[in-house]
Amino acid sequence: MKKIAIFLLITLSLWVSISAQEIQALINSKKIPPFEKLYVHVDREQYATGDIIWLKAYQVNGATHQLNSNFRNIFVQLVADNGRVVKDLMLFSIKGQAHGEFRTDSLAGGIYTIRAYTKYLENFGEEALFHKKIIIYKSIRSFDEIEKLQTDSSKIDVSFLPEGGSLVLNVSNTVAFKAIDQKGRGIDITGQIRNDRGDSITSFATSYLGMGKFILVPEDGVSYHATIDRYPELKIQLPPAKANGICLNYKPEGESLMFEVLTDMKDDNYPEFYFVASHKGASLFHQKVEMIGNTQDIKVKKTLFPNGISKITLVDTALNPLAERLIFVDQGSGDLLNLKLNEKEFKPREEVKLDVDALLDPGDSITSTLSVAVVNKNHLSTGENSQNIKSYLLLDSDLKGAIELPASYFVDDQFHTSAEKLDLLMLVHGWSTYLWDDVEQTPPPLLEDWNDAGINVSGYVKKLLWNAPVPEAVLAMDYVYRKFRIGTTTADKNGRFLFKQIYYLESLKVMLNAQTKNGSRNLDIRLDPLPEKDSLVSLSLLKSNCLDIDLNPDFIRKNSFRQMKELEFNPEEGTILLDGIDIVQDRDNAIIRSSGAYPWADKTLLITKNDYSFKNLLDYLRYKLPSLTDYGDEVMLKNRPVQFMIDGLDHKYSLNEIRTIQMSEIEIIDIMDPGFRRGFALDTLGVVDERGLIAIYKKATSDNMYSYAKGRLIPRIKGYTLSKKFYSPVYSLENLDSPKPDFRPTLYWDPELKFENGKANFEFFTSDELADYIVLVEGITKNGKICFGTTGFSVNKK
C-alpha cells in the first residue's frame, strides 16, 4: 500500500505529502473482512403455472469477482408476496457454480421473489443476499393479477439529495432528486424550486426513471422548498444550507475525472482536509486539498480507478467526512462476449446456430462454464431483461436498496447515455447506501460459515432404557438398499456424534448403527433436528431490496393462446400425452435413475405381478417390443444392437447375466430407441448413440430386512437437489409436421456452456410461436471479468 501511495505522489502533480501517521490511520480504518457475492441467472421473468424456473448460481469473491475456488452450499428460495417461502433448494456449488430449477405446478398466480444466500452471507444482513422478482400467471381468462399490480398514481414521494451530502451557502450546488410511486418505481414529474416568499428560483424535470438534477445557489437567511406540478398539495422542504460548508462536484472529461471543491469560507478559515478515493472499502489514493480562493479543481486519471463504483470523500485530520460522493467508472471493456447467429429471421421449427467469441485480455480465459437463456421477449416484464450478471455485480450488490431496471443503466438509449444514467443513480442513491461501508463495520464471520460444504448429520447416543450418554460409541452410516458405506465416526465423552460434510442427492434413507467400545448394541440413537430455514421472510426487507415488476400484457395474450392450442390437441386431459408409455407414473418418486445416462425414455415399462409369468426378462421384452430380436449371442432393436444397463451401471453385461434376472426382481424398465442422444451430464450437447438402450432398475431391498434392531436408526435425510436436463426438441423431415403443438416458453437453456480455445457454439430449434426472441449469455472469466453477451432474432412465416 505504501508503494502505491509513493507512486501516486510522484505521478500526480497535485499530490502532496501527509504524515505517515495519517496514512497509517487511513489504511487501518479500511480493513474489510472477506466478502462474497452471489448472483443467480434466471431464464426469464414471466411464467405460467406449470412452467419450470431454470436458474444458475455464480458465487464470486466480493472484491475481485473471481469465482470461488472451493465447494459451498447455496440456498435458493421462492418467496410468495406474503413473505412465505413456498419452495427451496440446496445446491452444491463446485468452484463457484451450481444450477437447478423450481417447478411451478402447485403454485398460485402472483409475484414471487427468488432469494438466494449462503450461510456466510447471512452475517451481512438482507442487503447482501440475492433478490429477483418474477411473476407466475395462473388463469387463462382472468386478469386479476394485473388489477392487483395497479398502482395508485395519486400517491407519490419526492426526495432531494444534494451532491456531496449537504447544501452549502453561496456556492453552486448540484441537487439530485427522485420521484417514486407507491411501488417504489420512478415516475415523471416537473416542478419549481421556490424561496420562502414563494418566488420561483429554478424549475426541474425528471430525466430518467423518476430521477433528475438541477443547480441551486442558496442565499443566507433564505429557505427553499419544492412544488410539484399536478400535485398542488405537495410542498417539500429542501434541507437547510450550511455556512462554512464544503461542496463537492464531479464531472468526467474523457480519460480524466474532474472534481471541483467549493466553499464559502474565508481564506484564513480553511480547515486542513484531504481528498480520499476508495473502492470497495480499500483506499486507492489520497491528497491534501490546498484551496485557492473559494474553489479548487482536482483532475485525476481515470485509469487509477477500477471498473465499477468508487467513493470520493473529503475528510478532516480526524478522518471525519466533510463531503462524500459515489462515482461509477466504466473502463470501457464492453460486454466481452460476441454472439453471432447464422440468420436473423427463422421459420417455425427451424434450427438456430449461434457462435460465441470471448473478447478477453491477454492471459485471461474462460475456464468455467457459461449460462445461456433464449426466451421470447414477451416473457420479460419490459421486453428486455431487467437484471443481468453485469448489472448485479456492478450495481445491485454494491448498493443498498432496490434499483429499478438495473440492466438498463448499461445501455445507451435515444435520450440518455449509459454514463448519464449511472451518474444520476450515484447521485440519487448517495454515499450512505454503499454496502461496503456496512461490510467494513461487520465483525468477521466464523470460518465455519465459509467452509460449509456438505451435509452434516449430528445427534447423540444414549443407553437403551435411560438417558445416560454413551461416551466414545462407534457409529457407521450406510445407504439403505445399497452395499455402500457413507462413513464412520466416534462419539465424544457426552455421547455426541457428527457426520460432517457428507454428499448425496435427493431424499434418501440411511442406516445408522452404533455400538459401545466393547461391542454392545444396547443403545439408542437420537438425531438432532435439522437447522431451521427461514419459512417467513420480512416483507419490508424484501420490498426495500427488490422492486415489483409488471405483468407483460403480451405475455398474457400469448400464454392464453398457447394454453388453448394445447387444450385443442388434448381436450380431455388438458395436457399433451406422451406416446409409447404403458403406465404413466411420477417417475421422480418411483425410482432413482442413473444421473446423466440419458435425458428421457422413449418407452417406460412398470413391472406388475401379471408380468411374473414370463420365463425371463428377454421373453417379456420380446412380447412388449415387437421390433426386438434375440439372436442368442446378440439382441437387436429395430435392427440395431442393444446395450443393457442395470441399476445405473452401464458396463457391458453378458446376455447370460441378463437372462438370469427374474421378472419379480425388476421394478421398472426404460427403453431408448437406437439413435438416442446421451451423455448430457458430461458433454453439453451429448452424442448420438446408434445402439438402443434398455435400462433395468431392480426393486429396492425391503425395509423388513432392516427391521428394528438395538443400536440402529433408519432416518430419511434430504440431500442436494438433483438438477434436471432442459428438454430441447430436434426436428427432422419425419417430425417437422407433427400435429403436436410446440409453444416452449423458454426456447433454450444451458447452464454449462463450455468454452474451448476462446470459442463456444450451440444450436436449438425454434418453436411454433411467431415472436421476437432474445439470447442472453453470462459468466465469469478466470481473472474475474464479467462476461455478458446478448443478441436477438425473430420467428415468422417467411
mmCIF file of N, CA and C in Angstrom, residues 1 13 26 62 89 115 129 151 211 246 263 307 322 345 370 400 434 452 471 519 607 674 697 699 771 780 784:
data_model
loop_
_atom_site.group_PDB
_atom_site.id
_atom_site.type_symbol
_atom_site.label_atom_id
_atom_site.label_comp_id
_atom_site.label_asym_id
_atom_site.label_seq_id
_atom_site.Cartn_x
_atom_site.Cartn_y
_atom_site.Cartn_z
ATOM 1 N N MET A 1 0.834 -1.205 0.000
ATOM 2 C CA MET A 1 0.000 0.000 0.000
ATOM 3 C C MET A 1 0.869 1.255 0.000
ATOM 4 N N SER A 13 0.437 15.532 -10.175
ATOM 5 C CA SER A 13 1.021 16.843 -9.881
ATOM 6 C C SER A 13 0.434 17.480 -8.638
ATOM 7 N N LEU A 26 -5.419 5.978 8.077
ATOM 8 C CA LEU A 26 -6.383 5.788 6.994
ATOM 9 C C LEU A 26 -6.430 4.338 6.558
ATOM 10 N N GLY A 62 -16.104 -11.061 -3.436
ATOM 11 C CA GLY A 62 -16.784 -9.776 -3.486
ATOM 12 C C GLY A 62 -15.949 -8.660 -4.060
ATOM 13 N N LEU A 89 -34.355 -24.759 -2.451
ATOM 14 C CA LEU A 89 -33.354 -25.667 -2.997
ATOM 15 C C LEU A 89 -32.072 -25.550 -2.184
ATOM 16 N N ARG A 115 -34.880 -15.648 -3.803
ATOM 17 C CA ARG A 115 -33.963 -15.181 -2.757
ATOM 18 C C ARG A 115 -32.875 -16.237 -2.579
ATOM 19 N N LEU A 129 -27.859 -10.372 0.390
ATOM 20 C CA LEU A 129 -28.399 -11.552 -0.279
ATOM 21 C C LEU A 129 -28.872 -11.201 -1.685
ATOM 22 N N THR A 151 -51.084 0.564 -9.563
ATOM 23 C CA THR A 151 -50.566 1.476 -8.543
ATOM 24 C C THR A 151 -51.445 2.711 -8.447
ATOM 25 N N MET A 211 -35.714 10.226 -11.956
ATOM 26 C CA MET A 211 -34.548 10.947 -11.444
ATOM 27 C C MET A 211 -34.257 12.185 -12.278
ATOM 28 N N ILE A 246 -18.474 22.682 2.835
ATOM 29 C CA ILE A 246 -17.650 22.293 1.701
ATOM 30 C C ILE A 246 -18.532 21.528 0.717
ATOM 31 N N THR A 263 -16.325 26.227 -1.444
ATOM 32 C CA THR A 263 -16.633 26.587 -0.062
ATOM 33 C C THR A 263 -16.935 28.070 0.033
ATOM 34 N N ASN A 307 -12.972 -0.732 -12.425
ATOM 35 C CA ASN A 307 -14.306 -0.681 -13.027
ATOM 36 C C ASN A 307 -15.371 -0.807 -11.938
ATOM 37 N N LEU A 322 -16.362 15.262 5.461
ATOM 38 C CA LEU A 322 -16.937 16.591 5.266
ATOM 39 C C LEU A 322 -17.882 16.606 4.072
ATOM 40 N N GLU A 345 -33.646 -14.087 -39.058
ATOM 41 C CA GLU A 345 -35.056 -14.453 -39.146
ATOM 42 C C GLU A 345 -35.158 -15.948 -39.425
ATOM 43 N N LEU A 370 -20.449 -21.156 -18.976
ATOM 44 C CA LEU A 370 -21.365 -20.024 -19.057
ATOM 45 C C LEU A 370 -22.803 -20.532 -19.014
ATOM 46 N N LYS A 400 -27.060 -0.544 -1.292
ATOM 47 C CA LYS A 400 -28.212 -0.951 -0.515
ATOM 48 C C LYS A 400 -29.472 -0.357 -1.134
ATOM 49 N N TYR A 434 -23.819 2.842 0.256
ATOM 50 C CA TYR A 434 -22.728 1.997 -0.208
ATOM 51 C C TYR A 434 -22.608 0.796 0.726
ATOM 52 N N ASP A 452 -18.687 -24.463 4.519
ATOM 53 C CA ASP A 452 -19.869 -25.193 4.978
ATOM 54 C C ASP A 452 -20.318 -26.245 3.972
ATOM 55 N N PRO A 471 -20.398 -42.589 26.078
ATOM 56 C CA PRO A 471 -19.172 -41.959 25.554
ATOM 57 C C PRO A 471 -18.432 -42.892 24.604
ATOM 58 N N GLY A 519 -18.519 -53.487 22.029
ATOM 59 C CA GLY A 519 -19.342 -54.213 21.062
ATOM 60 C C GLY A 519 -20.792 -54.343 21.436
ATOM 61 N N ILE A 607 -43.201 -52.884 -14.079
ATOM 62 C CA ILE A 607 -43.438 -54.311 -13.920
ATOM 63 C C ILE A 607 -44.461 -54.559 -12.807
ATOM 64 N N PRO A 674 -32.735 -46.884 -30.803
ATOM 65 C CA PRO A 674 -31.415 -46.578 -31.400
ATOM 66 C C PRO A 674 -31.383 -45.160 -31.944
ATOM 67 N N TYR A 697 -34.127 -51.372 -13.732
ATOM 68 C CA TYR A 697 -33.980 -50.970 -12.329
ATOM 69 C C TYR A 697 -34.646 -52.019 -11.451
ATOM 70 N N LYS A 699 -35.869 -53.890 -7.913
ATOM 71 C CA LYS A 699 -36.575 -53.435 -6.719
ATOM 72 C C LYS A 699 -35.577 -53.167 -5.595
ATOM 73 N N ALA A 771 -42.607 -14.716 -32.914
ATOM 74 C CA ALA A 771 -42.283 -13.659 -31.951
ATOM 75 C C ALA A 771 -40.834 -13.232 -32.126
ATOM 76 N N ILE A 780 -18.239 -15.765 -15.918
ATOM 77 C CA ILE A 780 -17.099 -15.113 -15.271
ATOM 78 C C ILE A 780 -15.812 -15.713 -15.829
ATOM 79 N N GLY A 784 -11.789 -12.949 -13.152
ATOM 80 C CA GLY A 784 -12.886 -12.238 -12.526
ATOM 81 C C GLY A 784 -13.571 -11.200 -13.403
#
